[in-house]
Amino acid sequence: MSRLISFCIVLLMLFSASCGNTPGDQPVKASETSGAVSSDVKLNSDLQAKVGSWLGKDTECYGIVVGYFADGSTLGKSVKCRVVAIKPEKIKMKTIESVSLLPGEGCDKMGLAYGDTWWEEDGDIFRTREEAESYIMSKGWTKKQ
């Protein structure tokens, strides 16, 4: 009986030694296994052409909030955001400021709050607020009629 117990203890010790990390082993990070996308992912050709090579994970940039109204008008505003993840066909953005499309008209919730996220698929991402505002002007999204 004591030989059986000794044998079991030896097996447990061997098993635990083989499952442990050796000093050269690196633990696997959750982002490497969960399908999260790192900054080394290449955008598809359409997004790459529209955004350019400056975009990377954790980059602060500007996106656009657009409201479409029943009267046919469209209103857009720029919003400061951060790139959270990149996939070949889309970019996950997170707002780092709040923006309201119609402040003071009882529509304060029409816009984005700090911390909201979305997947940008059209590539309307800009380095500066001026670039974003210029794009909004070129589209005619500056005021609700």
XYZ file of N, CA and C in Angstrom:
435
model
N 0.812 -1.196 0.000
C 0.000 0.000 0.000
C 0.858 1.264 0.000
N 1.940 1.240 0.780
C 2.812 2.413 0.816
C 3.511 2.621 -0.525
N 3.753 1.524 -1.267
C 4.356 1.657 -2.592
C 3.380 2.348 -3.543
N 2.112 2.063 -3.432
C 1.084 2.683 -4.271
C 0.993 4.180 -3.988
N 1.028 4.559 -2.729
C 0.981 5.979 -2.344
C 2.232 6.688 -2.851
N 3.400 6.057 -2.680
C 4.654 6.650 -3.168
C 4.611 6.825 -4.681
N 4.089 5.832 -5.374
C 3.988 5.890 -6.827
C 3.065 7.035 -7.262
N 1.936 7.197 -6.576
C 0.999 8.283 -6.884
C 1.629 9.650 -6.636
N 2.387 9.774 -5.571
C 3.049 11.047 -5.262
C 4.066 11.381 -6.331
N 4.839 10.403 -6.763
C 5.838 10.616 -7.810
C 5.152 11.025 -9.108
N 4.040 10.366 -9.457
C 3.301 10.732 -10.664
C 2.770 12.161 -10.585
N 2.227 12.538 -9.444
C 1.722 13.908 -9.263
C 2.846 14.923 -9.395
N 4.016 14.616 -8.846
C 5.151 15.541 -8.938
C 5.612 15.684 -10.383
N 5.680 14.582 -11.108
C 6.066 14.637 -12.519
C 5.038 15.414 -13.342
N 3.777 15.160 -13.073
C 2.723 15.848 -13.796
C 2.762 17.356 -13.542
N 2.906 17.756 -12.288
C 2.946 19.185 -11.968
C 4.194 19.839 -12.527
N 5.298 19.143 -12.584
C 6.519 19.715 -13.143
C 6.399 19.900 -14.649
N 5.730 18.993 -15.329
C 5.598 19.099 -16.777
C 4.582 20.163 -17.184
N 3.653 20.514 -16.308
C 2.630 21.510 -16.640
C 3.053 22.920 -16.274
N 4.044 23.074 -15.463
C 4.474 24.411 -15.041
C 5.272 25.103 -16.111
N 5.386 26.425 -15.991
C 6.200 27.200 -16.920
C 7.659 27.059 -16.558
N 8.482 26.910 -17.560
C 9.913 26.961 -17.322
C 10.321 28.417 -17.382
N 11.510 28.794 -16.879
C 11.874 30.204 -16.852
C 11.841 30.885 -18.206
N 12.060 30.184 -19.301
C 12.055 30.802 -20.622
C 10.672 30.940 -21.224
N 9.680 30.297 -20.631
C 8.320 30.359 -21.180
C 7.688 31.714 -20.903
N 6.933 32.194 -21.873
C 6.175 33.426 -21.712
C 4.709 33.048 -21.627
N 3.969 33.599 -20.672
C 2.543 33.298 -20.609
C 1.833 33.854 -21.840
N 0.782 33.189 -22.253
C -0.001 33.637 -23.398
C -0.951 34.717 -22.926
N -0.966 35.829 -23.629
C -1.852 36.934 -23.273
C -3.233 36.677 -23.852
N -4.239 37.208 -23.185
C -5.615 37.021 -23.638
C -5.809 37.566 -25.042
N -5.155 38.676 -25.374
C -5.336 39.277 -26.690
C -4.780 38.400 -27.800
N -3.866 37.480 -27.472
C -3.310 36.608 -28.492
C -4.238 35.447 -28.803
N -5.152 35.138 -27.897
C -6.017 33.983 -28.108
C -7.464 34.351 -28.347
N -7.884 35.542 -28.000
C -9.301 35.879 -28.054
C -9.759 36.377 -29.411
N -8.851 36.506 -30.354
C -9.236 37.024 -31.656
C -9.150 38.537 -31.706
N -8.709 39.168 -30.625
C -8.525 40.607 -30.658
C -7.433 40.924 -31.661
N -7.549 42.057 -32.292
C -6.652 42.388 -33.372
C -5.612 43.371 -32.891
N -4.394 43.118 -33.224
C -3.323 44.016 -32.819
C -3.078 45.050 -33.897
N -2.138 45.932 -33.642
C -1.885 47.024 -34.564
C -1.137 46.586 -35.813
N -0.654 45.348 -35.888
C 0.078 44.908 -37.067
C -0.833 44.343 -38.152
N -2.146 44.416 -37.965
C -3.101 43.959 -38.973
C -3.141 44.984 -40.095
N -3.165 44.513 -41.308
C -3.227 45.390 -42.478
C -4.678 45.640 -42.859
N -4.993 46.899 -43.100
C -6.335 47.262 -43.554
C -6.528 46.807 -44.993
N -7.782 46.568 -45.381
C -8.030 46.235 -46.783
C -7.695 47.456 -47.643
N -7.580 47.267 -48.919
C -7.087 48.330 -49.803
C -7.976 49.571 -49.791
N -9.299 49.399 -49.680
C -10.196 50.557 -49.663
C -9.972 51.425 -48.428
N -9.937 50.787 -47.240
C -9.702 51.547 -46.005
C -8.309 52.139 -45.980
N -7.317 51.375 -46.432
C -5.937 51.868 -46.433
C -5.813 53.123 -47.296
N -6.478 53.123 -48.458
C -6.426 54.275 -49.352
C -7.099 55.494 -48.729
N -8.170 55.268 -47.983
C -8.916 56.380 -47.390
C -8.241 56.927 -46.129
N -7.731 56.029 -45.280
C -7.169 56.439 -43.993
C -5.691 56.777 -44.105
N -4.916 55.948 -44.757
C -3.483 56.152 -44.854
C -2.725 55.297 -43.862
N -1.434 55.535 -43.754
C -0.574 54.674 -42.927
C -0.377 55.192 -41.503
N -0.887 56.340 -41.158
C -0.668 56.930 -39.837
C -1.475 56.251 -38.737
N -2.539 55.556 -39.104
C -3.451 54.974 -38.130
C -2.864 53.734 -37.469
N -2.979 53.646 -36.154
C -2.533 52.476 -35.406
C -3.352 52.352 -34.136
N -3.217 51.227 -33.465
C -3.939 51.015 -32.215
C -3.510 52.071 -31.207
N -4.448 52.576 -30.434
C -4.278 53.609 -29.411
C -3.981 54.996 -29.976
N -4.122 55.172 -31.279
C -3.941 56.489 -31.889
C -5.151 57.358 -31.580
N -4.909 58.596 -31.155
C -5.998 59.553 -30.982
C -6.252 60.225 -32.318
N -7.522 60.335 -32.676
C -7.889 60.908 -33.961
C -9.310 61.460 -33.861
N -9.911 61.753 -34.997
C -11.256 62.330 -35.013
C -12.150 61.545 -35.956
N -13.335 61.249 -35.466
C -14.360 60.606 -36.267
C -15.489 61.588 -36.507
N -16.542 61.114 -37.129
C -17.675 61.978 -37.450
C -18.965 61.328 -36.959
N -19.798 62.142 -36.300
C -21.145 61.736 -35.895
C -22.092 62.383 -36.889
N -22.970 61.588 -37.472
C -23.887 62.110 -38.488
C -25.314 61.783 -38.089
N -26.183 62.801 -38.187
C -27.606 62.618 -37.922
C -28.398 62.864 -39.187
N -29.294 61.948 -39.489
C -30.186 62.086 -40.642
C -31.580 62.382 -40.113
N -32.196 63.460 -40.606
C -33.462 63.920 -40.073
C -34.610 63.671 -41.046
N -35.827 63.644 -40.502
C -37.021 63.337 -41.290
C -37.245 64.329 -42.428
N -36.800 65.572 -42.247
C -36.995 66.566 -43.300
C -35.971 66.436 -44.429
N -35.119 65.413 -44.348
C -34.138 65.178 -45.409
C -32.782 65.813 -45.165
N -32.664 66.602 -44.104
C -31.377 67.243 -43.831
C -30.447 66.299 -43.073
N -29.174 66.606 -43.140
C -28.139 65.819 -42.486
C -27.226 66.764 -41.732
N -26.877 66.384 -40.505
C -26.008 67.207 -39.673
C -24.850 66.339 -39.188
N -23.635 66.867 -39.275
C -22.459 66.125 -38.823
C -21.598 66.956 -37.896
N -20.938 66.292 -36.955
C -19.987 66.940 -36.056
C -18.805 66.010 -35.857
N -17.660 66.602 -35.585
C -16.473 65.796 -35.323
C -16.444 65.382 -33.860
N -15.791 64.255 -33.568
C -15.667 63.751 -32.207
C -14.265 63.175 -32.030
N -13.627 63.562 -30.933
C -12.300 63.040 -30.635
C -12.438 61.605 -30.151
N -11.595 60.724 -30.673
C -11.697 59.310 -30.326
C -10.322 58.645 -30.334
N -10.317 57.396 -29.950
C -9.092 56.589 -29.899
C -9.366 55.273 -30.618
N -8.366 54.793 -31.361
C -8.478 53.509 -32.038
C -8.296 52.410 -30.997
N -9.277 51.530 -30.878
C -9.255 50.457 -29.895
C -8.767 49.148 -30.522
N -9.199 48.861 -31.742
C -8.814 47.621 -32.421
C -8.878 47.853 -33.925
N -8.117 47.055 -34.630
C -8.092 47.156 -36.082
C -8.276 45.764 -36.671
N -9.221 45.669 -37.584
C -9.430 44.462 -38.375
C -9.284 44.884 -39.828
N -9.049 43.960 -40.739
C -8.838 44.347 -42.139
C -9.969 45.166 -42.741
N -11.213 44.889 -42.337
C -12.354 45.564 -42.960
C -13.000 46.631 -42.093
N -12.511 46.836 -40.844
C -13.118 47.843 -39.976
C -12.179 48.211 -38.829
N -12.464 49.361 -38.241
C -11.640 49.913 -37.169
C -12.547 50.228 -35.996
N -12.215 49.718 -34.813
C -13.041 49.988 -33.636
C -12.566 51.283 -32.987
N -13.520 52.199 -32.802
C -13.242 53.525 -32.258
C -13.941 53.686 -30.908
N -13.326 54.487 -30.027
C -13.913 54.794 -28.727
C -13.819 56.302 -28.519
N -14.948 56.928 -28.183
C -14.949 58.375 -27.995
C -14.209 58.747 -26.707
N -13.464 59.844 -26.768
C -12.808 60.370 -25.578
C -13.301 61.785 -25.290
N -14.448 62.099 -25.873
C -15.196 63.313 -25.562
C -16.648 63.058 -25.945
N -17.534 63.831 -25.381
C -18.952 63.721 -25.729
C -19.289 64.771 -26.771
N -20.227 64.453 -27.641
C -20.684 65.413 -28.635
C -22.182 65.230 -28.830
N -22.892 66.355 -28.909
C -24.334 66.345 -29.136
C -24.608 67.071 -30.446
N -25.433 66.471 -31.283
C -25.727 67.084 -32.575
C -26.610 68.318 -32.448
N -27.561 68.302 -31.530
C -28.481 69.432 -31.374
C -28.572 69.852 -29.915
N -27.524 70.409 -29.351
C -27.598 70.827 -27.953
C -28.601 71.970 -27.777
N -29.326 71.921 -26.687
C -30.262 72.999 -26.387
C -31.606 72.862 -27.063
N -31.810 71.863 -27.894
C -33.094 71.690 -28.558
C -33.839 70.482 -28.015
N -33.487 70.030 -26.818
C -34.132 68.870 -26.235
C -33.644 67.553 -26.813
N -32.561 67.615 -27.569
C -32.016 66.413 -28.218
C -30.592 66.159 -27.749
N -30.314 66.425 -26.486
C -28.956 66.264 -25.979
C -28.445 64.837 -26.118
N -29.351 63.880 -26.193
C -28.919 62.479 -26.305
C -28.639 62.086 -27.743
N -28.847 62.988 -28.674
C -28.573 62.689 -30.073
C -27.117 63.021 -30.353
N -26.281 62.020 -30.267
C -24.851 62.188 -30.448
C -24.128 61.011 -29.827
N -22.931 61.247 -29.326
C -22.142 60.202 -28.681
C -21.664 60.685 -27.321
N -21.669 59.791 -26.349
C -21.182 60.098 -25.009
C -19.744 59.610 -24.873
N -19.048 60.140 -23.894
C -17.688 59.705 -23.604
C -17.688 58.193 -23.367
N -16.796 57.483 -24.045
C -16.669 56.046 -23.866
C -17.486 55.196 -24.819
N -18.339 55.810 -25.638
C -19.093 55.038 -26.624
C -18.129 54.455 -27.654
N -18.464 53.287 -28.174
C -17.623 52.655 -29.189
C -18.444 52.343 -30.431
N -17.756 52.223 -31.547
C -18.387 51.799 -32.782
C -17.315 51.244 -33.712
N -17.751 50.477 -34.687
C -16.864 49.948 -35.719
C -16.965 50.851 -36.937
N -15.884 51.500 -37.284
C -15.836 52.382 -38.459
C -15.494 51.535 -39.679
N -16.409 51.496 -40.632
C -16.206 50.691 -41.828
C -15.992 51.541 -43.070
N -16.366 52.837 -43.009
C -16.245 53.707 -44.166
C -14.897 54.421 -44.242
N -14.165 54.448 -43.143
C -12.856 55.098 -43.147
C -12.902 56.591 -42.929
N -14.004 57.100 -42.362
C -14.106 58.536 -42.080
C -13.396 58.839 -40.761
N -12.077 58.732 -40.792
C -11.223 58.971 -39.629
C -10.158 59.972 -40.053
N -9.929 60.957 -39.193
C -9.030 62.049 -39.549
C -8.015 62.295 -38.439
N -6.835 62.776 -38.814
C -5.784 63.076 -37.833
C -6.134 64.269 -36.971
N -6.735 65.283 -37.569
C -7.012 66.522 -36.835
C -8.498 66.870 -36.921
N -8.924 67.683 -35.979
C -10.312 68.162 -35.998
C -10.555 69.009 -37.249
N -9.556 69.768 -37.659
C -9.700 70.616 -38.847
C -9.985 69.782 -40.088
N -9.301 68.640 -40.231
C -9.559 67.761 -41.370
C -10.986 67.217 -41.315
N -11.432 66.817 -40.128
C -12.790 66.294 -39.970
C -13.826 67.368 -40.279
N -13.623 68.571 -39.760
C -14.565 69.669 -40.005
C -14.589 70.045 -41.483
N -13.447 70.012 -42.138
C -13.385 70.304 -43.572
C -14.184 69.276 -44.373
N -14.101 68.006 -43.977
C -14.861 66.949 -44.640
C -16.364 67.168 -44.440
N -16.751 67.537 -43.232
C -18.160 67.820 -42.933
C -18.660 68.980 -43.792
N -17.850 70.022 -43.905
C -18.216 71.180 -44.746
C -18.372 70.760 -46.209
N -17.444 69.929 -46.701
C -17.495 69.510 -48.102
C -18.752 68.687 -48.413
N -19.273 68.006 -47.430
C -20.488 67.208 -47.592
C -21.758 68.035 -47.369
N -21.617 69.254 -46.829
C -22.782 70.089 -46.566
C -23.548 69.681 -45.320
N -22.866 69.090 -44.356
C -23.510 68.606 -43.131
C -23.341 69.582 -41.977
N -23.352 70.878 -42.250
C -23.017 71.850 -41.230
C -24.202 72.383 -40.425
N -25.396 72.366 -40.969
C -26.539 72.854 -40.186
C -27.814 72.146 -40.587
N -28.688 72.012 -39.598
C -30.002 71.417 -39.834
C -30.903 72.507 -40.399
N -31.585 72.194 -41.463
C -32.408 73.222 -42.126
C -33.826 73.214 -41.638
